Coordinates of C-alpha atoms in Angstrom, one line a residue:
X186 CA 14.9 -27.9 1.5
X187 CA 12.7 -27.1 -1.5
X188 CA 10.4 -23.9 -1.5
X189 CA 8.1 -22.2 -3.9
X190 CA 8.5 -18.6 -4.7
X191 CA 5.5 -16.6 -3.4
X192 CA 3.1 -15.2 -6.1
X193 CA 4.5 -11.7 -6.4
X194 CA 7.8 -13.1 -6.7
X195 CA 6.9 -15.3 -9.3
X196 CA 5.3 -12.7 -11.4
X197 CA 8.6 -10.9 -11.5
X198 CA 10.6 -13.7 -12.4
X199 CA 8.0 -14.5 -15.1
X200 CA 8.4 -11.1 -16.6
X201 CA 12.3 -11.3 -16.5
X202 CA 12.6 -14.6 -18.0
X203 CA 10.0 -14.4 -20.7
X204 CA 10.3 -10.6 -21.9
X205 CA 12.9 -9.2 -24.3
X206 CA 15.4 -6.7 -23.0
X207 CA 18.0 -4.8 -25.0
X208 CA 20.3 -4.1 -21.9
X209 CA 20.8 -7.2 -20.2
X210 CA 24.0 -5.7 -18.8
X211 CA 21.8 -4.1 -16.1
X212 CA 22.1 -7.5 -14.0
X213 CA 25.8 -6.6 -13.1
X214 CA 25.0 -3.1 -12.1
X215 CA 22.4 -4.4 -9.7
X216 CA 24.5 -7.4 -8.4
X217 CA 27.5 -4.8 -7.7
X218 CA 25.0 -2.3 -6.0
X219 CA 23.9 -5.0 -3.7
X220 CA 27.4 -6.1 -2.6
X221 CA 28.1 -2.2 -1.7
X222 CA 25.1 -2.0 0.4
X223 CA 26.2 -5.3 2.0
X224 CA 29.5 -3.9 2.5
X225 CA 28.4 -0.6 3.9
X226 CA 26.0 -2.7 6.4
X227 CA 29.0 -4.5 7.8
X228 CA 31.0 -1.5 7.8
X229 CA 28.8 0.4 10.1
X230 CA 28.0 -2.5 12.4
X231 CA 31.5 -3.1 13.1
X232 CA 31.9 0.3 14.7
X233 CA 29.7 -0.8 17.5
X234 CA 30.5 -4.7 17.5
X235 CA 34.2 -5.1 16.7
X236 CA 33.6 -8.8 16.1
X237 CA 31.7 -8.3 13.1
X238 CA 34.7 -6.9 11.4
X239 CA 37.3 -9.1 12.8
X240 CA 37.4 -11.5 10.0
X241 CA 38.5 -10.9 6.6
X242 CA 38.1 -7.0 6.9
X243 CA 39.6 -6.0 3.6
X244 CA 36.1 -4.8 2.3
X245 CA 36.1 -5.5 -1.5
X246 CA 33.8 -7.0 -4.3
X247 CA 35.2 -9.5 -6.6
X248 CA 34.1 -10.7 -9.9
X249 CA 35.5 -13.9 -11.6
X250 CA 34.6 -15.9 -14.9
X251 CA 35.0 -19.4 -15.8
X252 CA 34.8 -20.1 -19.5
X253 CA 35.2 -23.7 -19.2
X254 CA 31.8 -24.3 -16.7
X255 CA 30.3 -21.2 -18.1
X256 CA 30.2 -19.2 -14.9
X257 CA 30.4 -15.8 -13.8
X258 CA 30.6 -15.1 -10.0
X259 CA 30.4 -11.9 -8.1
X260 CA 31.3 -12.0 -4.4
X261 CA 31.8 -9.8 -1.5
X262 CA 32.7 -9.9 2.3
X263 CA 29.7 -7.8 3.4
X264 CA 27.1 -8.4 6.1
X265 CA 26.0 -11.7 4.5
X266 CA 22.5 -13.5 5.1
X267 CA 21.5 -16.3 7.2
X268 CA 18.6 -18.7 6.4
X269 CA 16.0 -16.4 7.1
X270 CA 17.3 -13.4 5.2
X271 CA 17.5 -15.3 2.2
X272 CA 13.9 -16.6 2.4
X273 CA 12.9 -13.1 2.9
X274 CA 15.2 -11.2 0.4
X275 CA 15.2 -13.8 -2.3
X276 CA 12.2 -15.9 -2.1
X277 CA 9.6 -13.1 -1.3
X278 CA 8.5 -9.5 -2.3
X279 CA 7.0 -7.8 1.1
X280 CA 7.0 -4.3 0.9
X281 CA 4.6 -1.1 0.4
X282 CA 3.5 -0.6 -3.1
X283 CA 4.1 -3.9 -4.3
X284 CA 0.8 -4.3 -6.1
X285 CA 1.4 -0.8 -7.9
X286 CA 5.1 -2.1 -8.8
X287 CA 4.0 -5.1 -10.4
X288 CA 1.2 -3.5 -12.5
X289 CA 3.8 -1.2 -14.0
X290 CA 6.1 -3.8 -14.4
X291 CA 3.5 -5.9 -16.5
X292 CA 2.4 -2.9 -18.5
X293 CA 5.7 -2.1 -19.6
X294 CA 6.7 -5.9 -20.3
X295 CA 3.6 -6.2 -22.6
X296 CA 4.6 -3.0 -24.3
X297 CA 8.1 -4.3 -24.9
X298 CA 9.6 -1.3 -23.3
X299 CA 13.6 -1.8 -21.9
X300 CA 13.0 0.3 -18.7
X301 CA 11.4 -3.0 -17.1
X302 CA 15.0 -4.1 -15.5
X303 CA 15.6 -0.5 -14.2
X304 CA 12.1 -0.7 -12.4
X305 CA 13.3 -4.1 -11.0
X306 CA 16.4 -2.4 -9.3
X307 CA 14.5 0.7 -8.3
X308 CA 12.0 -1.5 -6.4
X309 CA 14.8 -3.3 -4.7
X310 CA 14.4 -6.7 -6.0
X311 CA 17.4 -6.1 -8.6
X312 CA 18.8 -9.6 -7.9
X313 CA 16.2 -11.1 -9.9
X314 CA 17.7 -9.8 -12.9
X315 CA 20.5 -12.4 -12.9
X316 CA 17.9 -14.8 -14.5
X317 CA 17.8 -12.6 -17.8
X318 CA 21.5 -14.2 -18.3
X319 CA 21.6 -17.5 -16.2
X320 CA 20.0 -20.6 -16.5
X321 CA 20.7 -21.3 -12.6
X322 CA 21.7 -19.0 -9.7
X323 CA 23.5 -20.1 -6.6
X324 CA 24.0 -17.9 -3.5
X325 CA 26.1 -19.1 -0.7
X326 CA 26.1 -16.8 2.3
X327 CA 27.3 -16.5 5.7
X328 CA 26.2 -13.7 8.1
X329 CA 28.9 -11.6 10.2
X330 CA 28.7 -12.9 13.6
X331 CA 27.4 -16.4 12.7
X332 CA 29.1 -19.6 12.2
X333 CA 26.3 -20.8 9.9
X334 CA 26.6 -20.8 6.3
X335 CA 23.6 -21.4 3.8
X336 CA 23.4 -22.2 0.0
X337 CA 20.2 -20.7 -1.9
X338 CA 19.9 -22.0 -5.5
X339 CA 17.3 -21.6 -8.3
X340 CA 16.4 -21.8 -11.8
X341 CA 14.0 -18.9 -11.6
X342 CA 11.1 -21.1 -12.7
X343 CA 10.2 -24.0 -10.1
X344 CA 11.1 -22.3 -6.8
X345 CA 14.3 -22.5 -4.9
X346 CA 16.4 -24.8 -2.6
X347 CA 17.9 -23.7 0.7
X348 CA 20.6 -26.0 2.4
X349 CA 23.1 -25.7 5.1
X350 CA 26.8 -25.8 4.4
X351 CA 29.6 -26.6 6.6
X352 CA 31.8 -23.8 6.1
X353 CA 32.3 -20.4 4.2
X354 CA 34.0 -16.8 4.5
X355 CA 31.8 -14.1 5.7
X356 CA 29.8 -12.2 3.2
X357 CA 28.0 -13.5 0.1
X358 CA 28.9 -15.1 -3.5
X359 CA 26.7 -15.5 -6.2
X360 CA 27.5 -17.7 -9.1
X361 CA 25.7 -17.6 -12.4
X362 CA 25.3 -20.3 -14.8
X363 CA 25.3 -18.2 -17.9
X364 CA 22.9 -18.9 -20.7
X365 CA 24.3 -19.7 -24.1
X366 CA 22.7 -16.7 -25.5
X367 CA 24.5 -14.5 -23.0
X368 CA 28.2 -15.8 -23.4
X369 CA 29.1 -12.0 -24.0
X370 CA 29.3 -11.8 -20.0
X371 CA 32.1 -14.4 -20.1
X372 CA 34.4 -11.8 -21.9
X373 CA 36.7 -10.1 -19.6
X374 CA 36.6 -6.9 -21.9
X375 CA 33.1 -6.5 -21.9
X376 CA 32.7 -7.2 -17.9
X377 CA 35.2 -4.5 -17.5
X378 CA 33.6 -1.9 -19.7
X379 CA 30.2 -2.8 -17.8
X380 CA 31.5 -2.5 -14.5
X381 CA 33.4 1.1 -15.2
X382 CA 30.0 2.2 -17.1
X383 CA 27.6 1.7 -14.1
X384 CA 29.7 1.1 -11.0
X385 CA 33.0 3.1 -11.2
X386 CA 31.5 5.3 -8.5
X387 CA 31.2 2.4 -6.0
X388 CA 33.8 3.5 -3.0
X389 CA 34.8 -0.1 -2.6
X390 CA 37.4 -1.8 -5.1
X391 CA 36.0 -4.0 -7.4
X392 CA 38.5 -6.7 -8.5
X393 CA 38.5 -8.8 -11.5
X394 CA 39.9 -12.1 -12.0
X395 CA 39.7 -14.3 -15.4
X396 CA 39.6 -17.7 -13.4
X397 CA 40.9 -19.2 -10.1
X398 CA 44.3 -18.6 -9.5
X399 CA 44.6 -16.1 -12.0
X400 CA 45.7 -12.2 -11.4
X401 CA 43.3 -10.1 -9.9
X402 CA 43.2 -6.4 -11.0
X403 CA 41.2 -3.6 -9.5
X404 CA 38.7 -2.0 -12.4
X405 CA 37.0 1.0 -10.9
X406 CA 38.2 4.3 -9.5
X407 CA 36.8 3.1 -5.9
X408 CA 36.0 6.4 -5.1
X409 CA 32.8 8.0 -3.8
X410 CA 31.3 10.0 -6.4
X411 CA 30.0 12.6 -4.0
X412 CA 33.5 13.4 -2.6
X413 CA 34.5 14.4 -6.3
X414 CA 34.7 17.8 -7.5
X415 CA 31.6 18.6 -9.4
X416 CA 33.6 19.8 -12.5
X417 CA 35.2 16.2 -12.6
X418 CA 31.9 14.6 -12.7
X419 CA 30.3 13.9 -16.3
X420 CA 26.1 13.9 -16.6
X421 CA 26.3 10.2 -17.4
X422 CA 28.0 9.5 -14.0
X423 CA 25.6 11.5 -12.0
X424 CA 23.0 9.6 -13.9
X425 CA 24.3 6.1 -13.3
X426 CA 25.0 7.1 -9.4
X427 CA 21.2 8.3 -9.2
X428 CA 20.0 4.9 -10.6
X429 CA 22.6 3.2 -8.4
X430 CA 20.9 4.4 -4.9
X431 CA 17.6 3.5 -6.4
X432 CA 16.3 6.9 -7.3
X433 CA 14.8 6.0 -10.8
X434 CA 15.6 4.3 -13.9
X435 CA 15.7 7.3 -16.1
X436 CA 17.8 10.7 -15.7
X437 CA 17.0 13.1 -12.5
X438 CA 14.6 15.9 -12.5
X439 CA 17.2 17.8 -10.4
X440 CA 20.7 17.2 -9.1
X441 CA 21.9 19.2 -6.2
X442 CA 25.5 18.6 -5.4
X443 CA 27.2 20.9 -3.1
X444 CA 29.8 21.5 0.0
X445 CA 29.4 23.4 3.2
X446 CA 32.0 24.2 5.4
X447 CA 31.6 26.2 8.7
X448 CA 29.9 25.3 12.0
X449 CA 28.9 22.3 10.5
X450 CA 30.6 20.9 7.1
X451 CA 28.9 18.4 5.1
X452 CA 28.4 17.4 1.3
X453 CA 25.3 16.8 -0.2
X454 CA 24.4 14.8 -3.6
X455 CA 20.6 15.2 -3.7
X456 CA 18.3 13.8 -6.7
X457 CA 14.6 14.6 -7.4
X458 CA 13.4 11.9 -9.7
X459 CA 11.5 12.4 -13.1
X460 CA 8.9 10.0 -11.7
X461 CA 7.4 9.5 -8.3
X462 CA 8.5 6.4 -6.8
X463 CA 5.7 3.5 -5.8
X464 CA 5.8 4.1 -2.3
X465 CA 5.3 8.0 -2.1
X466 CA 2.0 7.8 -0.3
X467 CA 2.4 5.0 1.9
X468 CA 1.5 5.4 5.6
X469 CA 5.1 5.1 6.3
X470 CA 6.4 8.2 4.2
X471 CA 9.8 6.7 4.4
X472 CA 13.2 8.9 3.9
X473 CA 15.3 8.3 0.9
X474 CA 18.7 9.4 2.1
X475 CA 21.7 7.6 3.0
X476 CA 23.7 9.4 5.9
X477 CA 27.5 8.9 6.1
X478 CA 30.1 10.2 8.3
X479 CA 33.5 10.6 6.4
X480 CA 32.3 8.3 4.0
X481 CA 31.4 5.4 6.5
X482 CA 27.7 4.4 5.9
X483 CA 25.7 5.2 9.0
X484 CA 21.8 5.0 8.1
X485 CA 19.5 4.8 5.3
X486 CA 16.6 5.4 7.8
X487 CA 17.1 8.8 8.9
X488 CA 14.1 11.1 8.9
X489 CA 15.8 13.8 10.7
X490 CA 17.7 15.2 7.5
X491 CA 14.8 15.9 5.4
X492 CA 11.1 16.1 6.6
X493 CA 8.5 13.6 5.4
X494 CA 7.2 16.2 3.0
X495 CA 10.7 15.9 1.1
X496 CA 10.6 12.2 1.1
X497 CA 10.8 12.1 -2.9
X498 CA 14.3 13.4 -2.4
X499 CA 16.8 10.9 -2.7
X500 CA 20.7 10.9 -2.2
X501 CA 23.9 11.0 0.0
X502 CA 24.8 13.3 3.3
X503 CA 28.0 12.9 4.3
X504 CA 29.5 15.0 7.3
X505 CA 32.7 14.9 9.7
X506 CA 30.7 16.1 12.3
X507 CA 29.1 12.8 13.6
X508 CA 30.6 10.2 15.8
X509 CA 30.7 6.9 14.0
X510 CA 29.2 5.2 16.8
X511 CA 26.1 7.5 16.9
X512 CA 23.0 5.5 17.8
X513 CA 19.6 6.0 16.1
X514 CA 18.4 7.9 19.3
X515 CA 21.3 10.2 19.3
X516 CA 20.7 11.0 15.8
X517 CA 17.2 12.4 16.4
X518 CA 18.5 15.0 18.8
X519 CA 21.7 15.8 17.1
X520 CA 22.5 19.5 16.9
X521 CA 24.6 19.1 13.7
X522 CA 22.0 17.2 11.8
X523 CA 19.3 19.7 12.7
X524 CA 21.7 22.7 11.1
X525 CA 22.0 20.3 8.2
X526 CA 18.5 19.6 8.0
X527 CA 17.7 23.4 8.0
X528 CA 20.3 24.2 5.3
X529 CA 19.1 21.4 3.1
X530 CA 15.6 22.2 3.2
X531 CA 16.6 25.7 2.1
X532 CA 18.6 24.5 -0.8
X533 CA 15.8 22.3 -2.3
X534 CA 13.2 25.2 -2.0
X535 CA 15.5 27.8 -3.5
X536 CA 16.3 25.1 -6.4
X537 CA 12.6 24.7 -6.9
X538 CA 12.4 28.5 -7.1
X539 CA 14.8 28.9 -9.6
X540 CA 13.0 26.3 -11.8
X541 CA 9.8 27.9 -11.1
X542 CA 11.1 31.5 -12.4
X543 CA 13.0 30.0 -15.5
X544 CA 11.4 27.1 -16.7
X545 CA 7.5 26.9 -16.1
X546 CA 7.3 24.0 -18.1
X547 CA 9.9 21.7 -16.2
X548 CA 8.1 23.1 -12.7
X549 CA 4.9 21.5 -14.1
X550 CA 6.6 18.2 -14.5
X551 CA 7.7 18.2 -11.0
X552 CA 4.4 19.2 -9.7
X553 CA 2.4 16.8 -11.4
X554 CA 4.6 14.3 -9.8
X555 CA 5.4 15.4 -6.4
X556 CA 3.1 18.5 -5.6
X557 CA 0.6 16.6 -3.4
X558 CA 3.5 15.4 -1.2
X559 CA 5.4 18.7 -1.3
X560 CA 2.2 20.8 -0.2
X561 CA 2.2 18.3 3.1
X562 CA 5.0 20.9 4.3
X563 CA 2.6 23.7 4.6
X564 CA 0.7 21.8 7.1
X565 CA 3.8 20.1 8.8
X566 CA 6.7 22.8 8.6
X567 CA 6.2 26.1 10.4
X568 CA 9.4 27.6 9.3
X569 CA 8.8 26.9 5.5
X570 CA 5.2 27.0 4.9
X571 CA 4.8 30.4 3.4
X572 CA 7.6 29.5 0.8
X573 CA 5.9 26.2 0.1
X574 CA 2.6 27.7 -0.3
X575 CA 4.0 30.1 -2.5
X576 CA 5.5 27.2 -5.0
X577 CA 2.3 25.5 -4.7
X578 CA -0.1 25.1 -7.7
X579 CA -3.8 24.8 -8.0
X580 CA -6.6 24.2 -10.7
X581 CA -9.0 27.0 -10.9
X582 CA -12.4 27.9 -12.5
X583 CA -10.3 30.0 -15.3
X584 CA -7.5 27.7 -16.5
X585 CA -7.1 23.9 -17.6
X586 CA -3.8 24.1 -16.0
X587 CA -2.5 24.8 -12.6
X588 CA -2.0 28.4 -11.3
X589 CA 0.4 29.7 -8.5
X590 CA -1.3 31.9 -6.0
X591 CA 0.5 34.9 -7.4
X592 CA -1.0 34.3 -10.9
X593 CA -4.6 34.2 -9.2
X594 CA -3.7 37.5 -7.0
X595 CA -2.7 39.1 -10.1
X596 CA -6.4 38.4 -12.0
X597 CA -8.5 39.1 -8.8
X598 CA -11.5 41.9 -9.2
X599 CA -10.7 45.3 -8.2
X600 CA -13.0 44.9 -5.1
X601 CA -12.1 41.4 -4.1
X602 CA -10.7 40.9 -0.8
X603 CA -10.5 37.3 -0.5
X604 CA -9.2 34.1 -2.3
X605 CA -12.2 32.0 -3.2
X606 CA -11.9 28.2 -3.2
X607 CA -13.9 25.1 -3.2
X608 CA -12.8 21.8 -1.5
X609 CA -13.6 18.6 -3.2
X610 CA -12.7 14.9 -3.6
X611 CA -12.2 15.1 -7.5
X612 CA -11.4 18.1 -9.9
X613 CA -14.7 17.1 -12.0
X614 CA -16.6 17.5 -9.1
X615 CA -15.3 20.7 -8.3
X616 CA -15.8 22.0 -11.7
X617 CA -19.5 21.2 -11.8
X618 CA -20.2 22.4 -8.3
X619 CA -23.4 24.4 -8.1
X620 CA -21.5 27.1 -5.9
X621 CA -19.4 27.8 -8.7
X622 CA -22.3 29.4 -10.9
X623 CA -22.6 32.9 -9.6
X624 CA -19.2 33.7 -9.2
X625 CA -18.5 32.5 -12.7
X626 CA -21.3 34.6 -13.9
X627 CA -19.5 37.6 -12.8
X628 CA -16.1 36.6 -13.8
X629 CA -14.5 35.7 -10.4
X630 CA -11.9 32.9 -10.4
X631 CA -12.2 29.9 -7.8
X632 CA -9.5 27.7 -6.9
X633 CA -10.2 24.1 -6.7
X634 CA -8.8 22.3 -3.8
X635 CA -8.8 18.9 -4.7
X636 CA -6.1 17.0 -2.5
X637 CA -6.9 15.9 1.0
X638 CA -3.9 17.6 2.5
X639 CA -5.7 21.0 0.8
X640 CA -8.3 20.7 3.9
X641 CA -5.7 20.5 6.4
X642 CA -3.2 23.0 5.8
X643 CA -5.6 25.9 5.2
X644 CA -5.8 25.4 9.2
X645 CA -2.3 26.4 9.5
X646 CA -2.0 29.3 6.7
X647 CA -5.5 30.7 6.5
X648 CA -4.2 33.5 4.3
X649 CA -1.8 34.5 1.3
X650 CA -0.4 38.0 0.9
X651 CA -2.8 39.3 3.4
X652 CA -5.8 37.9 1.4
X653 CA -7.9 35.4 3.4
X654 CA -8.9 31.9 1.8
X655 CA -12.8 31.8 1.7
X656 CA -14.7 28.7 1.0
X657 CA -17.6 29.3 -1.3
X658 CA -19.5 26.4 0.4
X659 CA -19.6 28.2 3.9
X660 CA -21.5 31.0 5.1
X661 CA -22.6 33.8 2.5
X662 CA -20.7 35.9 -0.1
X663 CA -21.6 39.4 -1.2
X664 CA -21.7 39.1 -5.0
X665 CA -23.1 42.6 -5.5
X666 CA -19.7 44.3 -5.2
X667 CA -19.0 42.7 -8.5
X668 CA -21.7 43.6 -10.5
X669 CA -20.5 47.0 -12.2
X670 CA -18.1 45.3 -14.8
X671 CA -19.8 41.7 -15.4
X672 CA -22.0 40.5 -17.6
X673 CA -24.7 38.1 -16.0
X674 CA -26.6 36.3 -18.9
X675 CA -29.2 35.2 -16.2
X676 CA -29.7 38.4 -15.1
X677 CA -33.2 39.8 -16.0
X678 CA -33.2 42.9 -18.6
X679 CA -36.5 44.2 -16.8
X680 CA -35.6 45.9 -13.6
X681 CA -39.2 46.5 -12.7
X682 CA -40.1 42.9 -13.1
X683 CA -36.9 42.3 -10.4
X684 CA -38.7 44.8 -8.1
X685 CA -41.9 42.6 -8.2
X686 CA -40.0 39.0 -7.2
X687 CA -42.5 36.9 -5.4
X688 CA -42.5 36.3 -1.6
X689 CA -40.8 32.9 -1.0
X690 CA -41.4 32.8 2.8
X691 CA -43.9 30.6 2.9
X692 CA -42.3 28.1 0.3
X693 CA -39.0 28.2 2.5
X694 CA -41.2 27.5 5.7
X695 CA -43.0 24.6 4.0
X696 CA -39.7 22.9 2.9
X697 CA -37.9 23.6 6.4
X698 CA -40.7 21.7 7.9
X699 CA -40.6 18.8 5.6
X700 CA -36.7 18.3 5.6
X701 CA -36.9 18.8 9.3
X702 CA -33.7 17.8 11.1
X703 CA -31.9 17.2 8.0
X704 CA -30.9 20.9 7.4
X705 CA -30.4 23.7 9.9
X706 CA -31.8 26.4 7.5
X707 CA -33.5 27.0 4.5
X708 CA -32.9 30.5 2.6
X709 CA -32.6 31.8 -0.8
X710 CA -29.2 31.9 -2.5
X711 CA -27.4 34.6 -4.3
X712 CA -24.9 32.5 -6.0
X713 CA -27.2 29.9 -7.9
X714 CA -27.6 30.4 -11.5
X715 CA -28.6 27.2 -13.5
X716 CA -29.0 24.9 -10.5
X717 CA -32.3 24.8 -8.3
X718 CA -30.7 24.3 -5.0
X719 CA -27.3 23.6 -3.2
X720 CA -26.1 22.9 0.6
X721 CA -24.0 25.3 2.5
X722 CA -22.2 25.0 5.9
X723 CA -22.6 28.0 8.0
X724 CA -19.5 30.4 8.5
X725 CA -17.7 28.3 11.2
X726 CA -18.9 24.7 10.3
X727 CA -17.2 22.1 8.4
X728 CA -17.2 22.0 4.6
X729 CA -18.3 18.7 3.1
X730 CA -14.5 17.6 2.1
X731 CA -13.5 17.9 5.7
X732 CA -16.9 15.9 6.4
X733 CA -15.8 13.5 3.8
X734 CA -12.6 13.0 5.4
X735 CA -13.9 12.6 9.1
X736 CA -16.1 9.8 8.1
X737 CA -13.3 8.1 6.3
X738 CA -11.7 7.8 9.7
X739 CA -14.8 7.1 11.8
X740 CA -17.5 5.7 10.0
X741 CA -20.1 6.7 12.8
X742 CA -19.5 10.6 12.1
X743 CA -22.5 12.2 11.0
X744 CA -21.6 15.7 10.6
X745 CA -23.5 18.8 11.1
X746 CA -26.9 19.5 9.4
X747 CA -26.3 22.4 6.6
X748 CA -28.4 25.0 5.2
X749 CA -30.4 24.3 2.0
X750 CA -30.1 27.3 -0.4
X751 CA -32.7 27.7 -3.2
X752 CA -32.4 29.5 -6.6
X753 CA -35.5 31.9 -6.7
X754 CA -34.8 32.4 -10.5
X755 CA -35.4 28.7 -11.1
X756 CA -38.4 27.7 -12.7
X757 CA -38.7 24.8 -10.3
X758 CA -38.6 26.8 -7.3
X759 CA -41.0 29.4 -9.2
X760 CA -43.4 26.6 -9.8
X761 CA -43.3 25.3 -6.6
X762 CA -43.9 28.7 -4.9
X763 CA -47.1 28.6 -6.9
X764 CA -48.4 25.4 -5.3
X765 CA -51.7 25.5 -3.4
X766 CA -51.5 23.9 0.0
X767 CA -53.3 20.9 -1.2
X768 CA -50.3 20.0 -2.9
X769 CA -48.7 19.0 0.1
X770 CA -47.5 15.6 -0.7
X771 CA -46.1 16.8 -4.2
X772 CA -44.4 19.5 -2.2
X773 CA -42.8 17.1 0.3
X774 CA -41.5 15.1 -2.5
X775 CA -40.1 18.1 -4.2
X776 CA -38.3 19.4 -0.8
X777 CA -36.4 16.0 -0.4
X778 CA -35.6 15.9 -4.2
X779 CA -34.0 19.3 -4.1
X780 CA -32.0 18.3 -1.0
X781 CA -30.8 14.9 -2.5
X782 CA -29.9 16.7 -5.8
X783 CA -28.0 19.1 -3.9
X784 CA -26.3 16.3 -1.9
X785 CA -25.6 14.1 -5.4
X786 CA -23.9 17.0 -6.6
X787 CA -21.6 16.9 -3.8
X788 CA -20.7 13.4 -4.2
X789 CA -22.8 12.2 -1.6
X790 CA -25.4 9.6 -1.4
X791 CA -29.1 10.6 -0.6
X792 CA -30.0 9.8 2.9
X793 CA -32.8 7.6 1.7
X794 CA -32.0 6.0 -1.6
X795 CA -35.6 4.2 -1.6
X796 CA -37.4 7.4 -1.0
X797 CA -35.2 9.3 -3.7
X798 CA -35.8 6.5 -6.2
X799 CA -39.6 6.7 -5.8
X800 CA -39.9 10.5 -5.8
X801 CA -37.8 10.6 -8.9
X802 CA -39.9 8.2 -10.6
X803 CA -42.9 10.1 -9.6
X804 CA -41.9 13.1 -11.0
X805 CA -40.9 11.4 -14.4
X806 CA -44.2 9.5 -14.8
X807 CA -46.0 12.9 -14.0
X808 CA -43.7 14.8 -16.7
X809 CA -44.6 12.2 -19.4
X810 CA -48.5 12.2 -19.1

């Protein structure tokens, strides 16, 4: 049965086949890694279904070359695949982050970067790297528990064929017809070197044979890396294991390898990558850990070990304190896992604290990649929220780089009692907000909360070191307490003139009447310096960022009217205040322009776009006469 590759699969294969790579040898690592995973799955499933392990149960991986026929065969007696599995695993790519992955892959291919193949493996489609060295690939597989066997074959360009075979052993055999330009991969010494380089840590024996009927020899150590003593493991071995588990294609940002003995015993080998994975912000927020019990694979879908806010942590947890036949439901309520989870969270936080204190630049690399996900823990983890917040960084009005809250506290004015912040959907919008003007003029630093999660964790932790977080877009802020040491270049030099300031009460009533239900009130502002107006929520109201998030989830959400604040020192407001009653229409247009301008500065559209355009055009025409 002839089938075509799906579009995304075709794009991957096109890049693999037509691009140049210096490390073609990586294909062998990917195929061995897939075999190891298949053996893990069969070994685990056979614990609860003995029939799956009854046949050919000496778990191993085999490599065989046939120089005469220019073929290389990699086989395993793992879980195997049926027809549906072959189509799903080898003919399609259907997972979160596909578009981002392909964009990155094509970008690197166009730049002729060698990391492309590693990207393929990281995304879980390392099988396709076979086509770098093969003109044709044949996969024969029989799923454990089934009597049906299937053959999948392809040249990587014109699609693939699937046909049913009469008989085969449980597991999967992949045969590559090696390209003439890749004949080095038919050399016994070369293959042995590559296998030890990339796959020595695989816990199953990898047997090598120079042909049918030839002697087989095991070429790897066949011991799980995490079971070895740290002093016996080289950095290269750690790095290769990091790549083997799909954590990345470079070197890990952080490696945590330790053993715990006591009430609960376990070994952990954890990695934080140097780059965020493609699926970091998908709705599923899947765990990246594999759970073992005495080196027997249990599951790679266990969210009970590390919380979702640490989903960027990859690795292995191995404990003797689990029954091998433990069910998914039992895992969720297992007391041993709960203790392991608590301990691991503490370890990760403590390691990040060490990096923060010893190497600020390195910590910045972590924060750039994973800070947004890490901050989710402030909202989701009641036990650790204070530690997470202390490790969190934010942009501010005084720094181009992110700062810790402890840095903010050190720079606070002596009369300052609160941590001032502004929430926004973008950093640029936060930096240009009119709400900043008065505080900046007085030298007061304001934090920029620009990640969606910031709006939520503030509800769970409203203060830091006994200093309350205060939004500058809500209620009123008393700026007079900061006057004594601050230069305010907009402040009048003539104190007598200040005492003679105009009465704006009539103008305020006029504007309030014109805007009607669009605003809850109109008042003079004490924080505007350069802008004529801004919108403010009341003390217990919802700020504009929360409204924006609510509207994303409910298009009919309207939000509450807010307060329009006016800058009494701005020329526009001063001139409007002098307008006679007969200029009623002009005052009406100006009122709506001030309101719409304030909305635009927050990143919102005017309520009446046509009316806004008409009013703006009229004012421009008047100014040009």
